[in-house]
Amino acid sequence: MKNFALIGAAGYISPRHMKAIKETNNKLLAALDPFDSVGVIDSYFPEMDFFTESERFDRYLSKQRLNDNCMDYVTICSPNYLHDAHIRLALRNGADAICEKPLVLNPWNIDALEDIQKETGGKINNILQLRLHPSIIALKKKVEEGPSDKIYDVDLSYLTSRGKWYHISWKGNHHKSGGIATNIGIHFYDMLSWIFGSVNENIIHILEEDRAAGFLQLERARVRWFLSVNYDLIPEHIKAIGQRTYRSIIIEGENMEFSGGFNDLHTRSYEEILLGNGFGLHEAKPSIEIVHEIRNASPVGLKGEYHPLCKS
Ligand SMILES: NC(=O)c1ccc[n+]([C@@H]2O[C@H](COP(=O)([O-])OP(=O)(O)OC[C@H]3O[C@@H](n4cnc5c(N)ncnc54)[C@H](O)[C@@H]3O)[C@@H](O)[C@H]2O)c1
C-alpha cells in the first residue's frame, strides 16, 4: 500500500484521482486546496488530513518523512501554471509526482524539472491517458505494422462545450492555462506525435478564445486539426442525443469516432505508474513543444491545408 497526498482537492478532476487511488488499493493521507469546498473527500478517504495553506501542507509532508511515513506520491491537480512549483514541493519532500496535463506550459520548464529529478532522485509522472485508450493503442499498432514510408492524411476534430465560466476562470487565462490548444488540445498533440512521429511543420490557421485550428506535418502524417469549446459548433446529430462533446479522427477518409472509453483511464494510468511505467518528462516534452509553438504563433488565416470546420 502506497501513501498519497493530493494538491488541488476541490477541483473538477480531483475525484478521478481519489477514485484511482482507492481502486488501486492505496491510501490518500492528506490534501491541499486553498478553496475549502472539499466534501467530496468523504466519499473516498474521510480520515485524511486537509490543508488550505501550502506552508502547513509542506510542514505535514516533512513531518511524515521524519516519522518514516514518507509520501510515496503527491498527485497534482492544480491549475496548469502551478504544476512545476507543486512538482518541486512533492520531490523535495521525498515523493514522486503524478501530475495532470499539461505537465508545464513551456519546454524550458521541463529542463528545470529534469534538474530537480536528478537532485532528489524522484520521478515525475504525467497523466497522458489517451495513450492508454484501447482505440488509440490499436491505431498506433496499425500504423507501426503498415508500410513504413506511408504518410497518412488525418483530420482531427475535438469539439467540446464550456459555459461562460470557462472564460472567467483560470482556464480562460492564457498565462494560467496556456489557452485552448494547451489546455484542451494537449492530449491530441501528444497522441498524434506518439503515433505519427515528430513535427516537421506547425502552421496555425485560427487561434481564438473559443477555437483553434492548424496543420501539422508529422513524420508519418499530414494533420488538419480543429478544436473548439463553443457549444454552437457541436454537430446537430450529437446535440440531438444530448451530448456536448464530439471527438473524431478521420484517417485516410475512415472515421474513427472515439467519444467513449474515457471513463476509467485515470485508474489505468495509476496502475501503470505503480508498476513503474508512468509517462515521464521525455514523453511529455514533444506535445509541450507543439503547444508552446502554437501559443506563440501568428495565425495565417484560411490559407493552405486547413481543416474543413475552419469555415464554420
Ligand atoms: N486528464 C484530463 O483529462 C484532465 C481533465 C480536466 C482537467 N485536467 C487538468 O487537471 C488540472 C486541474 O483541472 P480542474 O479541471 O480540476 O480545475 P479546477 O479549477 O476545477 O481545480 C483546480 C483546483 O486547484 C485549486 N488550486 C488553485 N490554486 C492552488 C494552489 N496554489 N494550491 C493548491 N490548490 C490550488 C483550486 O482551488 C481548485 O480546487 C489542470 O491541470 C487541468 O488541465 C486534466
Coordinates of C-alpha atoms and ligand atoms in Angstrom, one line a residue:
M1 CA 0.0 0.0 0.0
K2 CA 1.4 3.4 -1.0
N3 CA 0.9 6.7 0.7
F4 CA -0.5 9.5 -1.4
A5 CA -1.1 13.3 -0.9
L6 CA -3.1 15.4 -3.3
I7 CA -2.9 19.1 -4.4
G8 CA -6.0 20.7 -5.8
A9 CA -8.6 18.6 -4.0
A10 CA -11.6 20.8 -4.6
G11 CA -11.4 20.8 -8.3
Y12 CA -13.2 19.1 -11.2
I13 CA -10.6 16.4 -11.9
S14 CA -9.5 15.5 -8.3
P15 CA -12.3 13.0 -7.6
R16 CA -11.0 10.9 -10.5
H17 CA -7.6 10.7 -8.8
M18 CA -9.2 9.9 -5.4
K19 CA -11.1 7.1 -7.1
A20 CA -8.0 5.8 -8.8
I21 CA -6.0 5.8 -5.5
K22 CA -8.9 3.9 -3.9
E23 CA -9.3 1.5 -6.8
T24 CA -5.6 0.7 -6.8
N25 CA -5.9 -0.1 -3.0
N26 CA -3.7 2.8 -1.8
K27 CA -4.1 5.4 0.9
L28 CA -4.7 9.1 0.4
L29 CA -3.4 10.7 3.6
A30 CA -3.7 14.4 3.0
A31 CA -4.8 17.1 0.6
L32 CA -4.2 20.8 -0.1
D33 CA -6.5 23.3 -1.6
P34 CA -7.0 27.0 -0.8
F35 CA -10.7 26.5 -1.6
D36 CA -12.3 24.5 1.2
S37 CA -15.4 23.1 -0.5
V38 CA -14.0 19.5 -0.4
G39 CA -16.9 17.4 0.9
V40 CA -16.1 15.0 -1.9
I41 CA -13.3 13.7 0.3
D42 CA -15.9 11.9 2.5
S43 CA -16.8 9.7 -0.5
Y44 CA -13.3 8.4 -0.8
F45 CA -10.9 9.0 2.2
P46 CA -12.9 10.5 5.1
E47 CA -10.0 10.1 7.5
M48 CA -7.5 12.1 5.6
D49 CA -5.9 15.4 6.6
F50 CA -6.8 18.6 4.8
F51 CA -4.9 21.9 4.4
T52 CA -5.8 25.2 2.9
E53 CA -2.3 26.6 3.3
S54 CA 0.7 25.4 1.4
E55 CA 3.1 26.0 4.2
R56 CA 1.2 23.8 6.6
F57 CA 0.9 21.1 4.0
D58 CA 4.7 21.3 3.4
R59 CA 5.3 21.0 7.2
Y60 CA 3.0 18.0 7.3
L61 CA 4.8 16.2 4.4
S62 CA 8.2 17.0 6.0
K63 CA 7.0 15.6 9.4
Q64 CA 5.7 12.5 7.8
R65 CA 9.1 12.0 6.3
L66 CA 10.8 12.4 9.6
N67 CA 8.4 9.9 11.1
D68 CA 9.3 7.3 8.5
N69 CA 5.8 7.6 6.9
C70 CA 7.0 9.5 3.8
M71 CA 4.6 10.1 1.0
D72 CA 5.3 7.8 -1.9
Y73 CA 3.4 10.0 -4.3
V74 CA 2.0 13.5 -4.5
T75 CA -0.8 13.9 -7.0
I76 CA -1.1 17.3 -8.6
C77 CA -4.5 18.6 -9.9
S78 CA -3.9 22.3 -9.5
P79 CA -4.1 24.9 -12.3
N80 CA -1.6 24.4 -15.1
Y81 CA 0.7 27.3 -14.3
L82 CA 1.3 26.0 -10.8
H83 CA 2.3 22.4 -11.8
D84 CA 6.1 22.9 -11.8
A85 CA 6.1 24.5 -8.4
H86 CA 3.9 21.8 -6.9
I87 CA 6.1 19.1 -8.5
R88 CA 9.1 20.6 -6.8
L89 CA 7.2 20.6 -3.5
A90 CA 6.5 16.9 -4.0
L91 CA 10.0 15.8 -4.9
R92 CA 11.7 17.9 -2.3
N93 CA 9.6 16.1 0.3
G94 CA 10.8 12.7 -0.9
A95 CA 7.8 11.8 -3.0
D96 CA 7.3 11.0 -6.7
A97 CA 4.9 13.3 -8.5
I98 CA 1.8 12.3 -10.5
C99 CA 0.8 15.5 -12.4
E100 CA -2.2 16.3 -14.6
K101 CA -1.8 17.5 -18.1
P102 CA -0.3 19.8 -19.4
L103 CA 2.7 18.9 -17.3
V104 CA 4.0 22.5 -17.7
L105 CA 3.4 25.4 -20.1
N106 CA 6.8 25.8 -21.7
P107 CA 9.6 23.4 -22.9
W108 CA 12.2 25.1 -20.6
N109 CA 10.1 24.2 -17.6
I110 CA 10.8 20.6 -18.4
D111 CA 14.5 21.2 -18.4
A112 CA 14.3 22.7 -14.9
L113 CA 12.3 19.7 -13.8
E114 CA 15.0 17.3 -15.1
D115 CA 17.4 19.1 -12.7
I116 CA 15.0 18.6 -9.8
Q117 CA 14.6 14.9 -10.6
K118 CA 18.4 14.5 -10.6
E119 CA 18.7 16.4 -7.4
T120 CA 16.1 14.4 -5.5
G121 CA 16.1 11.0 -7.2
G122 CA 12.3 11.3 -7.5
K123 CA 10.2 10.6 -10.6
I124 CA 7.7 12.9 -12.3
N125 CA 4.8 11.1 -13.9
N126 CA 2.4 12.8 -16.3
I127 CA -1.2 11.8 -16.9
L128 CA -1.4 11.2 -20.6
Q129 CA -4.4 8.9 -20.5
L130 CA -5.1 8.8 -24.3
R131 CA -2.0 6.7 -24.6
L132 CA -4.0 4.1 -22.7
H133 CA -7.2 4.3 -24.7
P134 CA -7.8 1.0 -26.5
S135 CA -8.7 2.6 -29.8
I136 CA -5.6 4.8 -29.8
I137 CA -3.4 1.8 -28.9
A138 CA -4.9 -0.1 -31.8
L139 CA -4.3 2.8 -34.2
K140 CA -0.7 3.0 -33.2
K141 CA -0.2 -0.7 -33.8
K142 CA -1.9 -0.4 -37.2
V143 CA 0.4 2.5 -38.2
E144 CA 3.5 0.6 -36.9
E145 CA 2.6 -2.5 -38.8
G146 CA 1.7 -0.6 -42.0
P147 CA 4.2 0.4 -44.8
S148 CA 7.0 2.4 -43.2
D149 CA 7.0 5.1 -45.9
K150 CA 3.3 5.8 -45.8
I151 CA 2.3 9.3 -44.9
Y152 CA -1.3 9.3 -43.5
D153 CA -3.9 12.1 -44.2
V154 CA -5.5 12.9 -40.8
D155 CA -8.4 15.2 -39.9
L156 CA -8.8 15.7 -36.1
S157 CA -11.8 17.4 -34.6
Y158 CA -12.3 17.9 -30.9
L159 CA -15.4 19.9 -30.3
T160 CA -16.5 20.3 -26.7
S161 CA -18.6 22.8 -24.8
R162 CA -17.7 25.1 -21.9
G163 CA -20.0 27.6 -20.4
K164 CA -19.2 31.3 -19.8
W165 CA -17.5 30.4 -16.5
Y166 CA -14.6 28.9 -18.5
H167 CA -13.5 32.2 -19.9
I168 CA -13.8 33.9 -16.4
S169 CA -11.8 31.1 -14.6
W170 CA -8.1 30.4 -14.8
K171 CA -8.8 28.1 -17.7
G172 CA -9.7 31.2 -19.9
N173 CA -6.5 33.0 -18.9
H174 CA -3.6 32.3 -21.3
H175 CA -1.0 33.0 -18.7
K176 CA -2.5 30.4 -16.3
S177 CA -3.8 27.7 -18.7
G178 CA -1.9 28.3 -21.9
G179 CA -5.0 28.9 -23.9
I180 CA -7.3 26.5 -25.8
A181 CA -4.6 24.5 -27.7
T182 CA -2.6 23.9 -24.5
N183 CA -5.4 23.2 -22.1
I184 CA -7.8 21.4 -24.4
G185 CA -5.6 20.2 -27.2
I186 CA -2.6 18.8 -25.4
H187 CA -3.9 15.2 -25.3
F188 CA -4.3 15.2 -29.1
Y189 CA -0.9 16.6 -29.9
D190 CA 0.6 14.0 -27.6
M191 CA -1.4 11.2 -29.2
L192 CA -0.6 12.4 -32.7
S193 CA 3.2 12.8 -32.1
W194 CA 3.2 9.5 -30.2
I195 CA 1.7 7.6 -33.2
F196 CA 3.0 9.6 -36.2
G197 CA 6.3 10.9 -35.1
S198 CA 8.0 14.3 -34.7
V199 CA 6.9 17.6 -36.1
N200 CA 8.3 19.0 -39.4
E201 CA 5.9 21.9 -39.8
N202 CA 3.4 23.5 -37.5
I203 CA 1.1 26.0 -39.1
I204 CA -1.7 27.9 -37.3
H205 CA -4.8 29.0 -39.2
I206 CA -7.1 30.2 -36.3
L207 CA -6.2 31.0 -32.7
E208 CA -9.1 32.5 -30.8
E209 CA -10.5 32.2 -27.2
D210 CA -13.1 29.5 -28.1
R211 CA -11.4 27.7 -31.1
A212 CA -8.1 27.0 -32.7
A213 CA -7.1 25.2 -35.9
G214 CA -4.0 24.4 -37.7
F215 CA -1.9 22.0 -39.8
L216 CA 0.8 19.7 -38.5
Q217 CA 3.2 17.9 -40.8
L218 CA 4.5 14.9 -38.8
E219 CA 7.0 12.3 -39.9
R220 CA 4.2 9.9 -40.9
A221 CA 1.1 12.1 -41.2
R222 CA -0.4 15.3 -42.5
V223 CA -2.8 16.5 -39.9
R224 CA -5.5 19.2 -40.2
W225 CA -6.8 19.8 -36.7
F226 CA -9.7 21.8 -35.2
L227 CA -10.5 22.4 -31.5
S228 CA -13.4 24.3 -30.0
V229 CA -15.1 24.9 -26.6
N230 CA -18.1 26.5 -28.2
Y231 CA -21.4 24.5 -28.0
D232 CA -22.7 26.2 -31.2
L233 CA -20.1 24.2 -33.2
I234 CA -21.2 20.8 -31.9
P235 CA -22.8 18.8 -34.8
E236 CA -26.6 18.7 -34.7
H237 CA -26.8 14.9 -34.5
I238 CA -24.6 15.0 -31.4
K239 CA -26.6 17.7 -29.8
A240 CA -29.8 15.8 -30.6
I241 CA -28.6 12.9 -28.4
G242 CA -27.9 15.3 -25.5
Q243 CA -24.1 15.1 -25.8
R244 CA -21.8 18.2 -25.5
T245 CA -18.6 16.7 -26.8
Y246 CA -17.6 15.3 -30.2
R247 CA -14.2 13.7 -30.9
S248 CA -13.3 12.4 -34.3
I249 CA -10.2 11.4 -36.2
I250 CA -10.6 10.7 -39.9
I251 CA -7.6 8.8 -41.2
E252 CA -7.4 8.2 -44.9
G253 CA -11.1 9.0 -45.2
E254 CA -12.1 6.5 -42.5
N255 CA -13.8 7.9 -39.4
M256 CA -12.6 6.7 -36.1
E257 CA -15.1 8.1 -33.6
F258 CA -13.8 7.8 -30.0
S259 CA -16.2 9.8 -27.9
G260 CA -16.4 6.8 -25.4
G261 CA -13.9 4.8 -23.5
F262 CA -12.5 7.6 -21.4
N263 CA -14.1 6.7 -18.0
D264 CA -11.5 4.5 -16.3
L265 CA -8.3 5.8 -17.9
H266 CA -7.2 7.6 -14.7
T267 CA -7.3 4.3 -12.8
R268 CA -5.4 2.6 -15.7
S269 CA -2.8 5.4 -15.5
Y270 CA -2.3 4.8 -11.8
E271 CA -1.9 1.0 -12.4
E272 CA 0.9 1.7 -14.9
I273 CA 2.5 4.3 -12.7
L274 CA 2.5 1.9 -9.7
L275 CA 4.2 -0.7 -11.9
G276 CA 6.9 1.9 -12.7
N277 CA 5.6 2.5 -16.3
G278 CA 4.4 6.1 -15.9
F279 CA 4.9 8.7 -18.6
G280 CA 7.8 10.9 -17.7
L281 CA 9.4 14.1 -18.8
H282 CA 10.7 12.6 -22.0
E283 CA 7.2 11.5 -23.1
A284 CA 5.7 14.8 -22.1
K285 CA 8.1 17.1 -23.9
P286 CA 7.0 16.7 -27.6
S287 CA 3.4 17.9 -27.0
I288 CA 4.6 20.7 -24.7
E289 CA 6.8 21.9 -27.6
I290 CA 3.9 21.8 -30.0
V291 CA 1.6 23.8 -27.8
H292 CA 4.2 26.3 -26.9
E293 CA 4.8 26.9 -30.6
I294 CA 1.0 27.2 -31.3
R295 CA 0.5 29.6 -28.4
N296 CA 3.2 31.9 -29.8
A297 CA 2.4 31.7 -33.5
S298 CA 0.7 34.2 -35.7
P299 CA -2.3 32.6 -37.3
V300 CA -2.0 32.7 -41.1
G301 CA -5.8 32.7 -41.8
L302 CA -7.5 30.3 -44.2
K303 CA -4.6 29.6 -46.4
G304 CA -3.0 26.3 -47.4
E305 CA -4.3 23.0 -46.0
Y306 CA -6.9 24.0 -43.4
H307 CA -9.5 21.9 -41.6
P308 CA -12.9 22.0 -43.2
L309 CA -14.5 23.3 -40.0
C310 CA -12.4 26.4 -40.2
K311 CA -15.2 27.8 -42.5
S312 CA -17.9 27.2 -39.8
Ligands
LIG1 N1 -6.6 14.5 -17.8 C1 -7.7 15.1 -18.1 O1 -8.5 14.7 -18.9 C2 -8.0 16.4 -17.4 C3 -9.3 16.9 -17.4 C4 -9.6 18.1 -16.7 C5 -8.5 18.8 -16.1 N2 -7.3 18.3 -16.2 C6 -6.2 19.0 -15.6 O2 -6.3 18.9 -14.2 C7 -5.8 20.1 -13.5 C8 -7.0 20.6 -12.7 O3 -8.1 20.9 -13.6 P1 -9.6 21.0 -13.0 O4 -10.4 21.0 -14.2 O5 -9.8 20.1 -11.9 O6 -9.5 22.5 -12.5 P2 -10.3 23.2 -11.3 O7 -10.2 24.7 -11.4 O8 -11.7 22.6 -11.2 O9 -9.5 22.7 -10.0 C9 -8.2 23.2 -9.6 C10 -8.1 23.2 -8.1 O10 -6.9 23.7 -7.8 C11 -7.0 24.5 -6.6 N3 -5.9 25.4 -6.5 C12 -5.7 26.7 -7.0 N4 -4.5 27.2 -6.6 C13 -4.0 26.3 -5.8 C14 -2.8 26.2 -5.0 N5 -1.9 27.3 -5.0 N6 -2.5 25.1 -4.3 C15 -3.4 24.1 -4.3 N7 -4.5 24.0 -5.0 C16 -4.8 25.1 -5.7 C17 -8.3 25.2 -6.9 O11 -8.9 25.8 -5.7 C18 -9.2 24.1 -7.5 O12 -9.9 23.5 -6.5 C19 -5.4 21.0 -14.7 O13 -4.0 20.9 -14.9 C20 -6.2 20.5 -15.9 O14 -5.5 20.8 -17.1 C21 -7.0 17.1 -16.8

